[in-house]
Short mmCIF file of C-alpha atoms in Angstrom, two decimals:
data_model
loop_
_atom_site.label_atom_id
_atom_site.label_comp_id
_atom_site.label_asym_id
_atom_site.label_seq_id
_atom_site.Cartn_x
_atom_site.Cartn_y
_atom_site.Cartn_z
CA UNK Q 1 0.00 0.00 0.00
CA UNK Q 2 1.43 3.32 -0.78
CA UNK Q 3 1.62 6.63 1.51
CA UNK Q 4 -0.64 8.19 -0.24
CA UNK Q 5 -3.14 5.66 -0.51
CA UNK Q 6 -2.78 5.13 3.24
CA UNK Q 7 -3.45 8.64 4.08
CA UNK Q 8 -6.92 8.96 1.67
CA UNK Q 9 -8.20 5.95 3.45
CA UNK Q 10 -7.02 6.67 6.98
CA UNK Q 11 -7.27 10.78 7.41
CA UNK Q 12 -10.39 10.54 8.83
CA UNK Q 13 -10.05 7.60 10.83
CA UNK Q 14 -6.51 8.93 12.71
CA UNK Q 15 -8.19 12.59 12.95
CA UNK Q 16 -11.26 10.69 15.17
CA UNK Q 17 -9.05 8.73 17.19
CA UNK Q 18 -6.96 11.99 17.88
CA UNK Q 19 -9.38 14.09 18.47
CA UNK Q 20 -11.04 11.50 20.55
CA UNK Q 21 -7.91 10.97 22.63
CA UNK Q 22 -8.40 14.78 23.61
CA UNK Q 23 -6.07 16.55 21.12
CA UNK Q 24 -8.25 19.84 20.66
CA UNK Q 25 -9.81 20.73 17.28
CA UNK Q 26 -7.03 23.36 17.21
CA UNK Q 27 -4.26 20.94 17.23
CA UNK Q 28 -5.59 18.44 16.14
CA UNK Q 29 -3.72 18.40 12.35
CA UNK Q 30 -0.59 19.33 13.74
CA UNK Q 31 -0.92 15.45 15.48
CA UNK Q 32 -2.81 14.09 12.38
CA UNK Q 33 0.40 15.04 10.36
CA UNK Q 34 2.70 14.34 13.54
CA UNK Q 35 1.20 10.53 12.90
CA UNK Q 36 1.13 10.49 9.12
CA UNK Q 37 5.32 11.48 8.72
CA UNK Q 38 5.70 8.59 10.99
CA UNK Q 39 3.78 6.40 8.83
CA UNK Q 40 5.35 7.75 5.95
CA UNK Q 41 8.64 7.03 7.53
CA UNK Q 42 7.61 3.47 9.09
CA UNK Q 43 5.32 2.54 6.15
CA UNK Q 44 7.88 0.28 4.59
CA UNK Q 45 8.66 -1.65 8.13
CA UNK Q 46 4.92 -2.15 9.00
CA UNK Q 47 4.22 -5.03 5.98
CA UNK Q 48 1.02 -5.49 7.50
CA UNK Q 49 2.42 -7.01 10.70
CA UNK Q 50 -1.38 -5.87 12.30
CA UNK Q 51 -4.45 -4.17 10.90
CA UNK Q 52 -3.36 -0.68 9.92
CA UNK Q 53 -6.36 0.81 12.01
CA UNK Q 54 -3.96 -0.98 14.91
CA UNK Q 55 -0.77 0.11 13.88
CA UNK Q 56 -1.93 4.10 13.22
CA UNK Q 57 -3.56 4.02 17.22
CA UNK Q 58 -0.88 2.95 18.41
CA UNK Q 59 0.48 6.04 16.94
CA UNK Q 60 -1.88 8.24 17.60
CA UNK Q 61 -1.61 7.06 21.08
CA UNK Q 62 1.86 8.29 21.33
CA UNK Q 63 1.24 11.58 19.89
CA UNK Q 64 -2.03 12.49 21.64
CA UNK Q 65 0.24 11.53 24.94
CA UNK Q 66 2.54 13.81 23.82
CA UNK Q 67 0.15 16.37 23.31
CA UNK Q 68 -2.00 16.33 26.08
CA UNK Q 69 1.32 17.18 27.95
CA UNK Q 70 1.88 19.85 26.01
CA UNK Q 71 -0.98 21.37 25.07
CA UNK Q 72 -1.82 21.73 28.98
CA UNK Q 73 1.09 24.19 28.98
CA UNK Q 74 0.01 26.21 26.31
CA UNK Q 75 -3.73 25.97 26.37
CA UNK Q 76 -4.07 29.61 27.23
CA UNK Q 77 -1.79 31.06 24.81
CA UNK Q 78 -3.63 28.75 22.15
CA UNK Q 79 -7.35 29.99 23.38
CA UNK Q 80 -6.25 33.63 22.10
CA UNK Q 81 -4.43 32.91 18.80
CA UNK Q 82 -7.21 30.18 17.60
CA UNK Q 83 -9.74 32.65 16.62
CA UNK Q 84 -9.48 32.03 13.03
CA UNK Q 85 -8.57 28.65 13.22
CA UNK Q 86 -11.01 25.94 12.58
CA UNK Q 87 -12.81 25.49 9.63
CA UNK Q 88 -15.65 28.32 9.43
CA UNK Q 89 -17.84 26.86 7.07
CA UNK Q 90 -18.23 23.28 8.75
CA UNK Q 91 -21.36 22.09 9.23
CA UNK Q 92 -22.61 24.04 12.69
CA UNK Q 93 -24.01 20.88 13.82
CA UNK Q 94 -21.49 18.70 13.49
CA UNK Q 95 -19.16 20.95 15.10
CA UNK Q 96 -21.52 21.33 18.34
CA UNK Q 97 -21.60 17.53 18.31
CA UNK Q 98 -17.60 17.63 18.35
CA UNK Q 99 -17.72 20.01 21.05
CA UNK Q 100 -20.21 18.46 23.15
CA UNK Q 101 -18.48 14.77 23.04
CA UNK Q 102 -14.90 16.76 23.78
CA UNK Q 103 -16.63 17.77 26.99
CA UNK Q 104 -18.45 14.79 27.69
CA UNK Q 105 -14.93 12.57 27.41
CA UNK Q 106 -12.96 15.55 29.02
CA UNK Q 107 -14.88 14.12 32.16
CA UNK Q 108 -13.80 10.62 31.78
CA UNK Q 109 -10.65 9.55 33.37
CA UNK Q 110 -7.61 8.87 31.18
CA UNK Q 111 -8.11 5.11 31.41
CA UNK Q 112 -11.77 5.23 30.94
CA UNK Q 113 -11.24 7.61 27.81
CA UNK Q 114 -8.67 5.72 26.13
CA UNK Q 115 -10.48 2.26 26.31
CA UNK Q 116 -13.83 3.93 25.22
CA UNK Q 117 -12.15 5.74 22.33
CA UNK Q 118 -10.33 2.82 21.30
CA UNK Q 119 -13.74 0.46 21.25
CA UNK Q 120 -16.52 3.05 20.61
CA UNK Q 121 -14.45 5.39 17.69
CA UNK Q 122 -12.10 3.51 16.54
CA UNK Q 123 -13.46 0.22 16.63
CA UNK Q 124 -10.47 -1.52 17.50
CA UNK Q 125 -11.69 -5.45 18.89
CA UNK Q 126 -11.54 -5.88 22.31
CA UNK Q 127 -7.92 -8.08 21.91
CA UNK Q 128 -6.14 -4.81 20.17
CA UNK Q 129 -7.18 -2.99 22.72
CA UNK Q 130 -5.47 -5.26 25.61
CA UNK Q 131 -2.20 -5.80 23.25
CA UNK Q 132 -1.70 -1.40 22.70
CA UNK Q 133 -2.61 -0.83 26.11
CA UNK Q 134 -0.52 -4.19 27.75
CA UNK Q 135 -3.33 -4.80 29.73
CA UNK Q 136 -5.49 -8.09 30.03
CA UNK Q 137 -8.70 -8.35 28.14
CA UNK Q 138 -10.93 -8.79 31.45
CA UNK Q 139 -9.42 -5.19 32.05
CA UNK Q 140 -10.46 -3.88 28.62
CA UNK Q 141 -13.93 -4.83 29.60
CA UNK Q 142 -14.14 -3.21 32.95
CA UNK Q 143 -12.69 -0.41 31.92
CA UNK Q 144 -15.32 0.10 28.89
CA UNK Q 145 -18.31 -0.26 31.49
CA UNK Q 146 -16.64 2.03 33.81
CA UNK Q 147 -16.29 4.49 30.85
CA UNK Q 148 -19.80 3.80 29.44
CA UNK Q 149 -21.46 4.55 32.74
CA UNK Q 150 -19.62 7.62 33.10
CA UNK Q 151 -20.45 8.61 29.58
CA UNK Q 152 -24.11 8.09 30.18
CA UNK Q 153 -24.21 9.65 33.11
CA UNK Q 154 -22.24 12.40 31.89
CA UNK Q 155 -24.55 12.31 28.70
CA UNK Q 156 -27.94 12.27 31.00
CA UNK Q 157 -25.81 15.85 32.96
CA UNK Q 158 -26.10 17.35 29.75
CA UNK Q 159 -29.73 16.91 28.88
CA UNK Q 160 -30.55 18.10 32.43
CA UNK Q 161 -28.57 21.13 31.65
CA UNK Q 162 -29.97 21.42 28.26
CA UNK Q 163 -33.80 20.93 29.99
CA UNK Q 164 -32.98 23.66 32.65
CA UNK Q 165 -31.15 26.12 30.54
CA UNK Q 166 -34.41 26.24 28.21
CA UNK Q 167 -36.84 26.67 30.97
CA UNK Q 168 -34.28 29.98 32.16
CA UNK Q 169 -32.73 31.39 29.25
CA UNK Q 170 -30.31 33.89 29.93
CA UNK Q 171 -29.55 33.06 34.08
CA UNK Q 172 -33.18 34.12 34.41
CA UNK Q 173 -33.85 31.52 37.62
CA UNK Q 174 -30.82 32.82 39.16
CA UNK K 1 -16.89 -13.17 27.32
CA UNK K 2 -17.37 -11.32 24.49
CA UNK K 3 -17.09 -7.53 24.01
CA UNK K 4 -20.47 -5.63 24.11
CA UNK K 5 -22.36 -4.36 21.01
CA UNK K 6 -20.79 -0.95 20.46
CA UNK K 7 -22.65 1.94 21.67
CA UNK K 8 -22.55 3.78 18.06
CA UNK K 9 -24.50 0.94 16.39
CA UNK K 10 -26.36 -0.15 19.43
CA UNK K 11 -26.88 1.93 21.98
CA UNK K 12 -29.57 5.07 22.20
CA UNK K 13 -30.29 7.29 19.36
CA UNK K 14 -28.28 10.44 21.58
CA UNK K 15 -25.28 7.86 22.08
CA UNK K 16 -25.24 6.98 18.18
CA UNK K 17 -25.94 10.61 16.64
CA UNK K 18 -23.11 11.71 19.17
CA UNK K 19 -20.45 8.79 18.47
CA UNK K 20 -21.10 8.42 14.86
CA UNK K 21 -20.83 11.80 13.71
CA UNK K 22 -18.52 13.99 15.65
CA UNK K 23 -15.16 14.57 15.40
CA UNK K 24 -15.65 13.58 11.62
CA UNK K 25 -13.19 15.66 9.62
CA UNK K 26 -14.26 17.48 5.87
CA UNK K 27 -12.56 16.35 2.95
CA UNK K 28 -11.69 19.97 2.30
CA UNK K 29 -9.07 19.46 5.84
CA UNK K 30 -7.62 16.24 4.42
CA UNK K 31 -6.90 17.92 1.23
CA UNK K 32 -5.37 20.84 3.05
CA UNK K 33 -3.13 18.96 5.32
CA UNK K 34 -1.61 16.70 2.25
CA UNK K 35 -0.56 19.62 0.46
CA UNK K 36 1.18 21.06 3.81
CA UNK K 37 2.60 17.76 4.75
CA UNK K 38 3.88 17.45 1.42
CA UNK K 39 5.46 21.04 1.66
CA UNK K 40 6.80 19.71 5.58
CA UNK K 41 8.62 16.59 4.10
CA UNK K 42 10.09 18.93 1.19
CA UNK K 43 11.40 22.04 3.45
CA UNK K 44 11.59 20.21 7.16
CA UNK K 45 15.46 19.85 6.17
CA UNK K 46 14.11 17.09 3.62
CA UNK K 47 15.11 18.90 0.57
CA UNK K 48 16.21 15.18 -0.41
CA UNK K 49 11.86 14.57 -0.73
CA UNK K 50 12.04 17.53 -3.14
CA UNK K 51 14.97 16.19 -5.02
CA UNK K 52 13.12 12.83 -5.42
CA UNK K 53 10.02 14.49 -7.05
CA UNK K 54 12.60 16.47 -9.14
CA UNK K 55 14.63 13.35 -10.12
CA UNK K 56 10.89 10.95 -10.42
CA UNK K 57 10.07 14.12 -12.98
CA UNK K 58 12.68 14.15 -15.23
CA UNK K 59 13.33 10.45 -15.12
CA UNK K 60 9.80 9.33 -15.50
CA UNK K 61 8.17 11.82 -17.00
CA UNK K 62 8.45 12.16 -21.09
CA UNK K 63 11.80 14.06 -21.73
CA UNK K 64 10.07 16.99 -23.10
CA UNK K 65 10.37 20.38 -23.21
CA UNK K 66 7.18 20.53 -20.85
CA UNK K 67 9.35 18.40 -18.60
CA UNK K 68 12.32 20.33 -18.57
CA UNK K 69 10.38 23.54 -17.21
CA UNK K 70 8.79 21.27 -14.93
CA UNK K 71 12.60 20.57 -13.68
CA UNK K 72 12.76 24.50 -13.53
CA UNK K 73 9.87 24.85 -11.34
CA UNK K 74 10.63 22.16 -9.20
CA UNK K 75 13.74 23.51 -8.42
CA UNK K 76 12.63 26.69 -7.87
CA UNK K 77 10.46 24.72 -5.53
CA UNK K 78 13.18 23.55 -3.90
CA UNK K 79 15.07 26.70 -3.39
CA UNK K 80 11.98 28.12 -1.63
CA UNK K 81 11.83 25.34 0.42
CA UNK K 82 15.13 25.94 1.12
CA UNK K 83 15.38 29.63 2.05
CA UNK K 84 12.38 29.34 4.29
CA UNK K 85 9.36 30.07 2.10
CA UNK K 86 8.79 26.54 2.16
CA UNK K 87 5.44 26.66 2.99
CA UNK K 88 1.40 26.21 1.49
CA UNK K 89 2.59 27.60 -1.87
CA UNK K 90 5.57 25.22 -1.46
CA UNK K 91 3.23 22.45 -1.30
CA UNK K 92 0.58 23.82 -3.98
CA UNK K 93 3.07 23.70 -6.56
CA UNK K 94 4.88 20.66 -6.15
CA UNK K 95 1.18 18.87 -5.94
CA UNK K 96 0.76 20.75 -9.03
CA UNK K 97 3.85 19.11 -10.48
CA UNK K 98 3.47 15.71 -9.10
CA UNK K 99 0.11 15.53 -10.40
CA UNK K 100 0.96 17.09 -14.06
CA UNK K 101 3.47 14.35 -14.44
CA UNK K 102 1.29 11.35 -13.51
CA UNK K 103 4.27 9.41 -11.75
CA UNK K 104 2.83 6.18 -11.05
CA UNK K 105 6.50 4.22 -10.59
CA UNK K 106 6.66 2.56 -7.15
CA UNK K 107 9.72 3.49 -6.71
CA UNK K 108 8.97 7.08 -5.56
CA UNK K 109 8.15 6.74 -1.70
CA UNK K 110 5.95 9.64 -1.43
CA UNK K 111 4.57 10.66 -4.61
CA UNK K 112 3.65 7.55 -5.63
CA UNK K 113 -0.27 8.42 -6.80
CA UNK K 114 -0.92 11.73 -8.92
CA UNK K 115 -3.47 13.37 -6.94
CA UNK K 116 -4.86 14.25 -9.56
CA UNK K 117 -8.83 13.60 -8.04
CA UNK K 118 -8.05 15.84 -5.13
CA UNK K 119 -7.10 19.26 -6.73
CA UNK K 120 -9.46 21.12 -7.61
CA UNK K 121 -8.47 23.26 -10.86
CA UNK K 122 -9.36 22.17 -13.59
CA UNK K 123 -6.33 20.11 -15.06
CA UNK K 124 -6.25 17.89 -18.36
CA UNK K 125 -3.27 15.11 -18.00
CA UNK K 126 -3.14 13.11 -20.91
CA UNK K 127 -3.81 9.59 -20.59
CA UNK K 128 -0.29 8.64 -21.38
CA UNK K 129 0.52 10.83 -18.80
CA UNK K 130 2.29 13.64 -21.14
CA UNK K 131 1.87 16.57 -19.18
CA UNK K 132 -0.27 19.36 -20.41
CA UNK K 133 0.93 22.55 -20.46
CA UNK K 134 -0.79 24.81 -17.78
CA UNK K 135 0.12 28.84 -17.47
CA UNK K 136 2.85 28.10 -15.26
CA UNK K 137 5.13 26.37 -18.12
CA UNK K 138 5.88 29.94 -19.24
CA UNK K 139 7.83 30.92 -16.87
CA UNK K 140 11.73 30.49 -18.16
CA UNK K 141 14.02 27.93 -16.76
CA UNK K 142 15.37 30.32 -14.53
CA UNK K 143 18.16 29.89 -11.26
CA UNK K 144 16.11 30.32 -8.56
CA UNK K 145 19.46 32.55 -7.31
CA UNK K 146 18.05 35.13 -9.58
CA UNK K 147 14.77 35.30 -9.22
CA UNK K 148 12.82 36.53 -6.42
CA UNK K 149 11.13 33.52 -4.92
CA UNK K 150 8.17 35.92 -3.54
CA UNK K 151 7.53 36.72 -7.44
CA UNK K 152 7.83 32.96 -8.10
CA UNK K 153 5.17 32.24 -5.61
CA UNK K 154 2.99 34.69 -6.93
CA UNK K 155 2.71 33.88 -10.28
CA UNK K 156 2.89 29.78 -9.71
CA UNK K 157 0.11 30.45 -7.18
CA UNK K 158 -2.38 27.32 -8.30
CA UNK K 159 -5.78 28.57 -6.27
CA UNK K 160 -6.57 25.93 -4.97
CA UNK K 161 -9.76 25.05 -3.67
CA UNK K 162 -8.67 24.39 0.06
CA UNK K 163 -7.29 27.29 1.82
CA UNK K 164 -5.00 25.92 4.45
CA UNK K 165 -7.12 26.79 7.63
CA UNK K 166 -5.26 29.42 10.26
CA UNK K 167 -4.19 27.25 12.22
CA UNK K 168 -2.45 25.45 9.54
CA UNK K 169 -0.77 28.94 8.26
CA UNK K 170 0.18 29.72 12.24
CA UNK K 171 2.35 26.86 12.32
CA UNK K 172 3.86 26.65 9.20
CA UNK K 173 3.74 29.58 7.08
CA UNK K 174 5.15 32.68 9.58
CA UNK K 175 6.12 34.27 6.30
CA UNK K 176 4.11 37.24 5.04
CA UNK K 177 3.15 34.97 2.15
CA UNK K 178 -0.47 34.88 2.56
CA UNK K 179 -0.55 38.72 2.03
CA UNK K 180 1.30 39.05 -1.05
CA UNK K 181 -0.42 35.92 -2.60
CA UNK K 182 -3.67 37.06 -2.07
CA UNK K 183 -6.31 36.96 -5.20
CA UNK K 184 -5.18 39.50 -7.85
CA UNK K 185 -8.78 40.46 -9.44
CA UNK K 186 -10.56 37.24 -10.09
CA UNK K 187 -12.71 36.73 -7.33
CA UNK K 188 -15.67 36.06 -10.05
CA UNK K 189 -15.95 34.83 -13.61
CA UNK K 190 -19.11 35.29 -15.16
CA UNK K 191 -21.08 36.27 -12.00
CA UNK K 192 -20.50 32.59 -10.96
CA UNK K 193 -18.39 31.87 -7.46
CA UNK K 194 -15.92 28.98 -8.56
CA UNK K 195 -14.63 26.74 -5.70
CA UNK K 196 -10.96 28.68 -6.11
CA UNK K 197 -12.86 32.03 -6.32
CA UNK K 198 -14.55 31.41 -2.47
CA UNK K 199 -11.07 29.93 -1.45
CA UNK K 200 -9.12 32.92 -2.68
CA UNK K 201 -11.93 35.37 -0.92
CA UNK K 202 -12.04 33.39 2.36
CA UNK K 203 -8.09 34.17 2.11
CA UNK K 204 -8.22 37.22 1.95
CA UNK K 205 -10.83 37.88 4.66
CA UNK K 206 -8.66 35.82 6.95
CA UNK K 207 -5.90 38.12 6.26
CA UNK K 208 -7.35 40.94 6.31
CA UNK K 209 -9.04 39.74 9.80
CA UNK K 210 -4.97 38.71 10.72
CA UNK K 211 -3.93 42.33 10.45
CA UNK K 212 -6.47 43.58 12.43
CA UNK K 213 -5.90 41.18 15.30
CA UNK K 214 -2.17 41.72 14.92
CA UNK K 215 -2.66 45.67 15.00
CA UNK K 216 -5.02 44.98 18.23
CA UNK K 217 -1.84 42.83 19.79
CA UNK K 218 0.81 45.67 19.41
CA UNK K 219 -1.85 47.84 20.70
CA UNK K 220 -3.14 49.56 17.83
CA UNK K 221 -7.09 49.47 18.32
CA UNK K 222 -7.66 52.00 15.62
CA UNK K 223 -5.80 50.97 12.71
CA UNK K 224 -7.29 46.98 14.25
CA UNK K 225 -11.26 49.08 13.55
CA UNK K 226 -10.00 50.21 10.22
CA UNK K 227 -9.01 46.77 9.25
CA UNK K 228 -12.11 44.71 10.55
CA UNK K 229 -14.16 47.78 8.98
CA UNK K 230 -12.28 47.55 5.36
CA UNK K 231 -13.04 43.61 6.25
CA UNK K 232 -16.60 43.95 6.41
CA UNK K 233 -16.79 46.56 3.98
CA UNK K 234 -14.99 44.38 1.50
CA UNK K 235 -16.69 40.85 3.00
CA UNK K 236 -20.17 41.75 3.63
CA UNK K 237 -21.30 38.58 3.65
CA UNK K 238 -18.11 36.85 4.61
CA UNK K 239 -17.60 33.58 6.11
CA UNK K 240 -15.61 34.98 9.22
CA UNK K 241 -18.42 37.65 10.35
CA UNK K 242 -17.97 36.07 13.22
CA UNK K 243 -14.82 36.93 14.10
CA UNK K 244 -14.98 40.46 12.56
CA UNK K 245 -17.50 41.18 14.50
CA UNK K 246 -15.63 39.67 17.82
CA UNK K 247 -12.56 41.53 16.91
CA UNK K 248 -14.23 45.02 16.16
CA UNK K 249 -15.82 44.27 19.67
CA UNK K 250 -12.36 43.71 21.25
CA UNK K 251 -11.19 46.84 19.75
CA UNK K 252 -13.89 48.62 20.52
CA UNK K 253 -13.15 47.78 23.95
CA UNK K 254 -9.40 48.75 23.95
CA UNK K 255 -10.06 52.04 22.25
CA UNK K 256 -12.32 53.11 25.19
CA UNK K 257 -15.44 52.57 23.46
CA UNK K 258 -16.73 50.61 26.23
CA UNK K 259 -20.54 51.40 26.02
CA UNK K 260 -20.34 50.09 22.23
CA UNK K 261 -18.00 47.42 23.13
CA UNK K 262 -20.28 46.08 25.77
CA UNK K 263 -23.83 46.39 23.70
CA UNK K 264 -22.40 45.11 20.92
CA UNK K 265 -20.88 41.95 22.90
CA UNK K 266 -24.15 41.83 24.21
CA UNK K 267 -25.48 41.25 21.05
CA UNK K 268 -22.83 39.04 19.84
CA UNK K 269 -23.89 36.63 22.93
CA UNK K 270 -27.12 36.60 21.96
CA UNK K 271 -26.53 36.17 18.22
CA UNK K 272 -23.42 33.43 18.90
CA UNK K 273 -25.27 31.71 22.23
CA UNK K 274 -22.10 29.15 21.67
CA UNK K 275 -19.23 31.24 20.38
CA UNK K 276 -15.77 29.86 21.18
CA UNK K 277 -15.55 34.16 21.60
CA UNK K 278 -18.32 33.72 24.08
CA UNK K 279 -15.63 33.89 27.36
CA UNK K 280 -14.34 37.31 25.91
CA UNK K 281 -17.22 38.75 24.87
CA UNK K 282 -18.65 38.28 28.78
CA UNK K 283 -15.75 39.54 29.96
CA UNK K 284 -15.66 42.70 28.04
CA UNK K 285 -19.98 42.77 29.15
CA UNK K 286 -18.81 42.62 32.62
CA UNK K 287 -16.17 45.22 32.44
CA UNK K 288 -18.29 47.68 31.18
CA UNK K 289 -21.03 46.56 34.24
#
């Protein structure tokens, strides 16, 4: 399979797994292209050792790690010079969607989030899952139904909100 | 055990809208970043990837004399890359090449596939793969020693359809390129809005937006209002009202127009109930409280 080939097929999927793994929409390409010029330079070594979907988490795994350490540090500085970033003329519902499960997985912890992500995004099988994360398969499980409960709890916060906000628009019940 | 059904296919119709469809990326961002990863493996010290296209288009390519002022651009191309203007335009034009000379041998890592389906001008490659012979064959085999690469840039500028988003341009393209490539008088053929026509207009209103915020930074509010007002004036209907109208605010604010600044973020809250701008715009309500 060629680079190029690899990146038509796969943009998307490495973006969602990113993105997923809490890289922010702002940084996010930076890491998609962070993953993709290690693929380009590991493309010839991979021979199809694992499923590609595999091989690029485990990737993406390494640079969303890599990331979330050091996007913390600049998070601020990045809040002021985004405003033009992004892509204006996405779809405004899609976008709220992206925002809204960034939040919702924001509240999961970091080994509830990357075992959800994994499973419910990227559909990787249960056994990938245990082999990336070196952890046994009865693990994988418990940690999905930790994260699932915390997603639908977190999920069932939001329409609360959502219910409350519309019966007081604008703070007007505080 | 097995695993459970997963939630986006199985679980409630919130879970599945929510998994299934965010975080999905537009084709129009997976075009961009090729063309800036391309320019990244060409000018990130890589000049070698630049070479290879160079050598896969003159070896490959039919030795004519379209291919020898492909070899000009290309290194052209390469001496950009080299003295830092590496950058979008970089990229642009070596996709441009790549695709005009159809290289389908395996043994180019990178290049392997014209992409030929994912630019967007209108380009005719002949089946054999002889390259046709766009504007940009013109210009004369030239050193790139002698030439100013800005000029180059200009005049090799392909429009295409994807403008690299901001954030894109912040990390890669610190160069004042965007400015001087901006459109040059074509913004509409025949009343009709072309794909490279909105691209080239949502450049410019990001750059013109860019000089206002950077006048704002260095603490210029009013030449930031005359910029976001020449913006509007010039974008009406732009796609970045948004953040016009959140930077006029802003300056507004820092000029000491604080009653205006504060209705108008008013306004902008209730227009944009979810603006990312949403945080500032309070603020600059509260201030004024």
């Amino acid at each position: 399979m060629t680079f190029r080939a690899v990146y038509e097929e796969q943009f998307a999927y490495v973006y969602r797994a990113l993105r997923g793994l809490g890289v922010p929409e702002t940084d996010v390409l930076d890491a998609v292209q962070e993953v993709f010029l290690v693929v380009h330079r590991r493309l010839a070594e991979f021979e199809g050792r694992s499923k590609i979907t595999t091989w690029l988490f485990e990737i993406a795994l390494r640079v969303a790690k890599h990331r979330r350490t050091a996007f913390a540090k600049r998070r601020e500085e990045l809040v002021s010079e985004v405003e033009l970033s992004g892509e204006p003329d996405r779809n405004f519902e899609l976008r709220e969607q992206s925002m809204e499960l960034d939040r919702i997985l924001a509240e999961l912890p970091l080994y509830q989030r990357e075992v959800f992500v994994m499973y419910e995004l990227a559909e990787l099988e249960g056994e990938e899952i245990a082999e990336l994360l070196s952890i046994p398969i009865g693990t994988v499980r418990s940690r999905l139904r930790l994260a699932r409960g915390s997603f639908q709890r977190a999920l069932h916060r939001r329409s609360l909100r959502e219910r409350f906000e519309l019966a007081c628009p604008e703070g007007t019940c505080t | 055990m097995s695993m459970p059904k997963r939630l986006r296919h199985g679980g409630s119709s919130e879970e599945r809208k929510l998994l299934s469809s965010a975080f999905e990326p537009s084709p129009r961002l997976r075009r961009a970043l090729w063309t800036r990863m391309v320019a990244t493996l060409a000018s990130a010290g890589t000049v070698a990837a630049a070479t290879e296209v160079a050598v896969a288009s003159t070896t490959l390519a039919p030795a004519t004399a379209t291919s020898i002022a492909t070899t000009g651009l290309l290194k052209v191309v390469v001496a950009s890359a080299v003295i830092g203007l590496g950058s979008v335009s970089t990229a642009w034009v070596l996709e441009k090449e790549t695709a005009r000379n159809v290289i389908h041998e395996e043994k180019v890592t990178w290049v392997e596939e014209a992409p030929v389906k994912v630019l967007p001008a209108p380009r005719k490659v002949a089946a054999e793969g002889a390259p046709a012979a766009p504007s940009a064959m013109a210009l004369p085999v030239v050193s790139p020693s002698v030439v100013p690469p800005v000029a180059v840039v200009e005049r090799m500028d392909p429009k295409p359809e994807a403008p690299p988003s901001s954030a894109m341009q912040g990390s890669i393209s610190e160069s004042p390129r965007v400015e001087r490539a901006e459109p040059r008088g074509e913004i509409q053929r025949d009343g009709v809005a072309t794909p490279g026509d909105r691209a080239s207009r949502l450049r410019e209103e990001a750059s013109l937006l860019r000089g206002a915020r950077e006048s704002l930074r260095s603490g210029d509010s009013q030449a930031a209002l005359e910029r976001v007002r020449a913006a509007k004036a010039r974008h009406p209907d732009g796609v970045l009202l948004q953040e016009t109208e959140a930077i006029t605010i802003e300056a507004l604010a820092a000029s000491g127009s604080v009653r205006e600044a504060e209705d108008r973020a008013r306004q902008f809250l209730r227009t944009y109930p979810k603006s990312p701008y949403g945080q500032r715009m309070q603020a600059i309500v509260e201030r004024g409280n």
